[in-house]
CSV table of C-alpha atoms in Angstrom, one decimal:
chain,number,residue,atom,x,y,z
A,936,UNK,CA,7.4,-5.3,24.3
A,937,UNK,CA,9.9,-7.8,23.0
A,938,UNK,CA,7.9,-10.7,25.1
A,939,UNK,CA,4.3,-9.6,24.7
A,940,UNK,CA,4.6,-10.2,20.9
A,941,UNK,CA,6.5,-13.8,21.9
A,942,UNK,CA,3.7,-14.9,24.1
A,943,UNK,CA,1.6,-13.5,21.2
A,944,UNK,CA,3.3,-15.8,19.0
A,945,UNK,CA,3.4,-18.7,21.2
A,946,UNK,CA,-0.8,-18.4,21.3
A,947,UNK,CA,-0.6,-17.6,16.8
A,948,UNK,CA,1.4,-21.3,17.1
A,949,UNK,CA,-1.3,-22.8,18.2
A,950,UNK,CA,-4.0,-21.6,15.6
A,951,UNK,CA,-1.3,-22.2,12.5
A,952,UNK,CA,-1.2,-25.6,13.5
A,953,UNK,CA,-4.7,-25.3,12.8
A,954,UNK,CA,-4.8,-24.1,9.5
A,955,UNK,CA,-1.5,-26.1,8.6
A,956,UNK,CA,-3.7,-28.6,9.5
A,957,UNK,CA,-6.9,-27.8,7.2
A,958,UNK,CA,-4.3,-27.5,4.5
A,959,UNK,CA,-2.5,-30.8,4.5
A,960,UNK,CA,-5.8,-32.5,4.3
A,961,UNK,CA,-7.1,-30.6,1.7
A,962,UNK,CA,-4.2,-30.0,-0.7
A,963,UNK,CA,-2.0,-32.8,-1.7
A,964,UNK,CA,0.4,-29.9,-3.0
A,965,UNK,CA,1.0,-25.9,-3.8
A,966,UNK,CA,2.6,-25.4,-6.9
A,967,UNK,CA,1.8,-21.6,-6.2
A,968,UNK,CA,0.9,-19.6,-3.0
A,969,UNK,CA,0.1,-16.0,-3.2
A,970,UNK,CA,1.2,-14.1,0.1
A,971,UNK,CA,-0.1,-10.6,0.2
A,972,UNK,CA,1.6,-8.6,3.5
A,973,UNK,CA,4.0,-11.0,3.9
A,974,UNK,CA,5.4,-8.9,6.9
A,975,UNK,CA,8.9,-10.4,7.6
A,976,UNK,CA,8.0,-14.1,6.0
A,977,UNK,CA,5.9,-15.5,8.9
A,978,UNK,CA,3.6,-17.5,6.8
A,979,UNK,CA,6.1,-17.9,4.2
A,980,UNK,CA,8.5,-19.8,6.8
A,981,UNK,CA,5.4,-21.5,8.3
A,982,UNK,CA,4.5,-23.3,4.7
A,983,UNK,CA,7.7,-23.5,3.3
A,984,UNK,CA,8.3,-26.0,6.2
A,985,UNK,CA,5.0,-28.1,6.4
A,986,UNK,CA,4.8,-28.4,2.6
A,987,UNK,CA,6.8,-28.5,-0.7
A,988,UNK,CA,5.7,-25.1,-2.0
A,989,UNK,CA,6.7,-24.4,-6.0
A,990,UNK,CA,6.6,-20.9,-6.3
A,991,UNK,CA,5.8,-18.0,-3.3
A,992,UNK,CA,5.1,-14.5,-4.6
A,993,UNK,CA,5.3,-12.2,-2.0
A,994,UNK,CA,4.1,-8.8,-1.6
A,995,UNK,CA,4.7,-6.2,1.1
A,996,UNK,CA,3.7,-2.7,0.8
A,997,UNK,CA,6.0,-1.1,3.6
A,998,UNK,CA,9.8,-0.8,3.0
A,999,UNK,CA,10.4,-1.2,5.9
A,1000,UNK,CA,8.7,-4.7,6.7
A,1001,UNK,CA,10.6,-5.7,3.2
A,1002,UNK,CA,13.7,-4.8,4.1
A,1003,UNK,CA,13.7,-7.3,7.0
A,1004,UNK,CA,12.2,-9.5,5.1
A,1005,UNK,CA,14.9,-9.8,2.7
A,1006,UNK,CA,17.2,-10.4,5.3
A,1007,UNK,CA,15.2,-13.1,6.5
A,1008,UNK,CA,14.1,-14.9,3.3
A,1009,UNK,CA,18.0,-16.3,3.2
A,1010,UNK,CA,17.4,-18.7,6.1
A,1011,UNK,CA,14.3,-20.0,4.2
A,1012,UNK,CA,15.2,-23.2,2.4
A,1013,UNK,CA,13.5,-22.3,-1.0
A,1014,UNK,CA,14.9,-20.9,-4.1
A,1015,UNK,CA,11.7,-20.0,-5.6
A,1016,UNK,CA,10.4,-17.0,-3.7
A,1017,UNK,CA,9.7,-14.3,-5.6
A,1018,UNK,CA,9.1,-11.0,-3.6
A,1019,UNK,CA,8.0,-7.6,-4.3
A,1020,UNK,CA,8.0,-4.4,-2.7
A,1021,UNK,CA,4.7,-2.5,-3.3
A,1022,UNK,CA,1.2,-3.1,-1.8
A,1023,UNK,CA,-2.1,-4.9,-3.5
A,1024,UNK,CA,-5.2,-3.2,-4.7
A,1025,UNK,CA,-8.1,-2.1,-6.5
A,1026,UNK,CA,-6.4,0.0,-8.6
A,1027,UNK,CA,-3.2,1.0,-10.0
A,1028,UNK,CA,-2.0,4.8,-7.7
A,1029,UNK,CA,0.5,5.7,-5.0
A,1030,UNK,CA,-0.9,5.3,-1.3
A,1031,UNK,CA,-0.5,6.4,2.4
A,1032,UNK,CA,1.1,3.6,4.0
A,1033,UNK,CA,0.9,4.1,8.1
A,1034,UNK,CA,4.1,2.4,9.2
A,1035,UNK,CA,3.9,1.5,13.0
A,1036,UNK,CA,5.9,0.8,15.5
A,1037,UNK,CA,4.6,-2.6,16.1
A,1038,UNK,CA,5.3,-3.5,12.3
A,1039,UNK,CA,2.4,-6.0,12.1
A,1040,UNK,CA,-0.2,-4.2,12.3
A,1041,UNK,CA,0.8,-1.2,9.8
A,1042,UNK,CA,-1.8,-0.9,7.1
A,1043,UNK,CA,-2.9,0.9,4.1
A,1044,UNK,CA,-6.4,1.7,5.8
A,1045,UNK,CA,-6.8,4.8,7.4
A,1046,UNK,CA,-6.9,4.3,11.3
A,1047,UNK,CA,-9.2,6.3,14.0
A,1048,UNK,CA,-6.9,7.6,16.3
A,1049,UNK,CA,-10.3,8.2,18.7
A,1050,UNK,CA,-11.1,4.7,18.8
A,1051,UNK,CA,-10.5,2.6,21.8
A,1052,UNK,CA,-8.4,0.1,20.6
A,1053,UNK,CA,-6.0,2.6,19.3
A,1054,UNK,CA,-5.9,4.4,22.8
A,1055,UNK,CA,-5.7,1.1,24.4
A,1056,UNK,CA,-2.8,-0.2,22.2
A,1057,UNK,CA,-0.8,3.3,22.6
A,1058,UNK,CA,-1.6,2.9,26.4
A,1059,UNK,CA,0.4,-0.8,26.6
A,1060,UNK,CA,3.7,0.5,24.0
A,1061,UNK,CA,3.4,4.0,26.2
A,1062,UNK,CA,4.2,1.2,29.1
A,1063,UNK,CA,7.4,0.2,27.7
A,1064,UNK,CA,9.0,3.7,26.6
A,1065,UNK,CA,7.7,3.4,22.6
A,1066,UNK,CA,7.5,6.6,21.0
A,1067,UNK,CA,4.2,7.9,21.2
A,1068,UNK,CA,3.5,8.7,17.7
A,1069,UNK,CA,2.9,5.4,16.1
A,1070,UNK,CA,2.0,6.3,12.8
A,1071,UNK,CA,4.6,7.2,9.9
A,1072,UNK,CA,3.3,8.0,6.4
A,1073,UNK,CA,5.1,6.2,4.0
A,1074,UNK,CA,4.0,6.7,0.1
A,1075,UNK,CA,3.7,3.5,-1.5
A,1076,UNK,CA,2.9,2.2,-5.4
A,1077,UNK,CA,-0.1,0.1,-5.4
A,1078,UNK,CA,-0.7,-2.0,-7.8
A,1079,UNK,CA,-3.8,-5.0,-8.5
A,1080,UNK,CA,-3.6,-9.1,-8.6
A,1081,UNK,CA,-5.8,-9.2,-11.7
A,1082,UNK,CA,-2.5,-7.1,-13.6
A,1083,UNK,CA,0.3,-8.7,-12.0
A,1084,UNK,CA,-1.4,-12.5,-13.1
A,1085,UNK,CA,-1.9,-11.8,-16.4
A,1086,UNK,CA,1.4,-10.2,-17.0
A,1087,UNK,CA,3.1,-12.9,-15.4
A,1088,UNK,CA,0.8,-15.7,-16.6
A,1089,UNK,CA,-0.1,-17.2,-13.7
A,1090,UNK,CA,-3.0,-19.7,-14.5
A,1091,UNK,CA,-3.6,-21.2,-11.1
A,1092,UNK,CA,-2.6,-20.1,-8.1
A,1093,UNK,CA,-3.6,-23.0,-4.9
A,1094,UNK,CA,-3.8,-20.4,-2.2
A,1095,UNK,CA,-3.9,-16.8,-1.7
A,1096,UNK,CA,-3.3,-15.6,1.9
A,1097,UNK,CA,-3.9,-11.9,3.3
A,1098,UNK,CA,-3.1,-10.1,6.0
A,1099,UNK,CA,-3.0,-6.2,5.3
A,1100,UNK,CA,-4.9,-5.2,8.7
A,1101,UNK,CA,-8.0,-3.7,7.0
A,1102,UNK,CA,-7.6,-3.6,3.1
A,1103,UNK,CA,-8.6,-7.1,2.0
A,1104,UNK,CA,-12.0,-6.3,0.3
A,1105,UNK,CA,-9.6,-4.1,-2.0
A,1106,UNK,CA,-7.4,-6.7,-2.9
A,1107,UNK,CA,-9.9,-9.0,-3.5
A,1108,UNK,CA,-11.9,-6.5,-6.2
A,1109,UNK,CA,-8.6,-6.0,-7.6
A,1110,UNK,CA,-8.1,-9.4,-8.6
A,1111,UNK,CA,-11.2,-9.1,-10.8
A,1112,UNK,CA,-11.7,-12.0,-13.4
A,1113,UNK,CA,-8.3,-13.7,-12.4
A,1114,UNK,CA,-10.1,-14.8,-9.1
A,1115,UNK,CA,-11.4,-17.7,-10.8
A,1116,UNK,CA,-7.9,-18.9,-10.9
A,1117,UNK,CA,-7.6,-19.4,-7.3
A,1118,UNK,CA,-8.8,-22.2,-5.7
A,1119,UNK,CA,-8.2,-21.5,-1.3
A,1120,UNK,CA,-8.3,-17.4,0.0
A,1121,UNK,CA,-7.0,-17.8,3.4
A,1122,UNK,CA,-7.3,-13.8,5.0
A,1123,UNK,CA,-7.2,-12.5,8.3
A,1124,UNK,CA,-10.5,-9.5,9.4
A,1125,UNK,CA,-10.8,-7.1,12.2
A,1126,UNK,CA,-13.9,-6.4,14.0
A,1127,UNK,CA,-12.0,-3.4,16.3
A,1128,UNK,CA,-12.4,-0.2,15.8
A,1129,UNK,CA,-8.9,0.8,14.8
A,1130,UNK,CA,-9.4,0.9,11.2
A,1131,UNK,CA,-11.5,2.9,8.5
A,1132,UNK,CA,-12.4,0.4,6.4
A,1133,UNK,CA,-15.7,1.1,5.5
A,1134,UNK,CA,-16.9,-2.4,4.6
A,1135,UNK,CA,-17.7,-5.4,6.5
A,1136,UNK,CA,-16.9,-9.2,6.6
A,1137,UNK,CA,-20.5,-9.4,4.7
A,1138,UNK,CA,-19.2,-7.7,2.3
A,1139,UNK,CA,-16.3,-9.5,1.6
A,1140,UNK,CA,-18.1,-12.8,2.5
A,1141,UNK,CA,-21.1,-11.9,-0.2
A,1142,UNK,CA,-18.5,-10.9,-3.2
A,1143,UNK,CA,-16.7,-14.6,-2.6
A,1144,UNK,CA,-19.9,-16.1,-2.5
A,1145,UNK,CA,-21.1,-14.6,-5.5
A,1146,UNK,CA,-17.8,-15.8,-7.4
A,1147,UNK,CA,-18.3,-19.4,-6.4
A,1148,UNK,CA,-16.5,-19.7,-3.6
A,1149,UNK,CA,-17.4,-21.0,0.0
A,1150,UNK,CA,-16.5,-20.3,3.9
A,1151,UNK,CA,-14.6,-23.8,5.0
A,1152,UNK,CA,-12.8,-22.4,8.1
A,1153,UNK,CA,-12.9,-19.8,11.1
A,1154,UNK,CA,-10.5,-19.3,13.8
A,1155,UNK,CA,-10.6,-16.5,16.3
A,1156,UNK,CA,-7.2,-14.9,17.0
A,1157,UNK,CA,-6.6,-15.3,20.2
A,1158,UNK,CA,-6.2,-11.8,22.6
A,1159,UNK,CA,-8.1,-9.6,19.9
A,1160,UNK,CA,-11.0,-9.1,17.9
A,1161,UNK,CA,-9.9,-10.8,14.8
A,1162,UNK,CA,-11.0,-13.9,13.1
A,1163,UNK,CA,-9.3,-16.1,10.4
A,1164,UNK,CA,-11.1,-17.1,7.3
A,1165,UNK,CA,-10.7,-19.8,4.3
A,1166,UNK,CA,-13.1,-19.6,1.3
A,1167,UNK,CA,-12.7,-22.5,-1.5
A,1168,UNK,CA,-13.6,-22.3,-5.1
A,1169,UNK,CA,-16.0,-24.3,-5.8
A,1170,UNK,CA,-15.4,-24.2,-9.6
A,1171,UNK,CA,-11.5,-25.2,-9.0
């Protein structure tokens, strides 16, 4: 299992480069960077390295994922990471979190155990003696983006990234008002049929558009049927 998700990583290289690329010609600096399912600091490390990044806030719904994370973020050369453990919303409650085994894809969406990519996924861990039960409810607090900036008063933020494997639309309707503050969304959407999300990429594409902002970049993830998105404000 250990080297599928390194050749997995190897082939996730090459698109980063990508958008680290798209970024460095479009931003001559990040005095803030919004990480939503910062997972165990990938993108965090990834930035943090190609750019002089003021402030991270980081936000990871699974206690699990942050734990590691914690352990992690002292290797990272930056003294201005702040990170908090509880997930991004529409609305202020307490959630099912389905913790996997393969940590990256756990989610707050609800996910269809008949759908072929789920069999298909449990058929390739089955092959390397994990645990057949993959999901593990974990109740989590669940806040929104529009409350967090304004108690924190957060006037700008250069670029919000997010990768919570189905629940994006929600984060993005959280942030309400306060989106006009951000000036690059970088997110990652599925097209399987895994998760219960019950909206589309039009949706999400049409509630951007309607707040001034516009598609810039798209990147197809390599091995699955996931694409990777940046929208700019075109009021920032």
């Amino acid at each position: 299992m250990k080297y599928i998700l390194l050749i997995l990583s190897l082939f996730d290289y090459i698109n980063k480069k990508k958008i680290i690329n798209f970024f460095k010609k479009n931003l001559f600096e990040i005095n803030v960077f919004f990480d939503v399912g910062v997972h165990k600091g990938e993108t965090v490390k990834l930035f943090n390295k190609n750019f002089k990044v003021k402030n991270f806030y980081c936000f990871e719904a699974s206690p699990i994922n942050f734990e590691k994370f914690k352990k992690k973020i002292f290797n990272i050369k930056n003294k201005n990471i702040n990170f908090f453990n509880y997930a991004i919303g529409d609305n202020e409650s307490i959630k099912d979190f389905y913790q996997l085994n393969e940590s990256s894809s756990s989610t707050l969406t609800e996910i269809n155990k008949d759908s072929k990519y789920y069999k298909k996924k449990m058929k390739i861990l089955n092959l390397f003696n994990i645990e057949k039960e993959l999901i593990k409810p974990i109740k989590v607090k669940n806040l929104t983006l529009s409350k967090f900036i304004q108690e924190n008063n957060i006037n700008d933020i250069d670029i919000l990234k997010i990768d919570t494997e189905g629940y994006e639309y929600k984060i993005l309707i959280g942030a309400k008002n306060e989106i006009k503050n951000i000036k690059y969304i970088y997110f990652e959407h599925h097209f399987d049929d895994m998760l219960k999300k019950n909206y589309t990429l039009s949706d999400i594409h049409n509630y951007l558009v309607e707040r001034g902002f516009e598609k810039k970049f798209k990147l197809k993830m390599f091995f699955r049927k996931s694409f990777e998105y940046i929208y700019f404000n075109k009021h920032k």
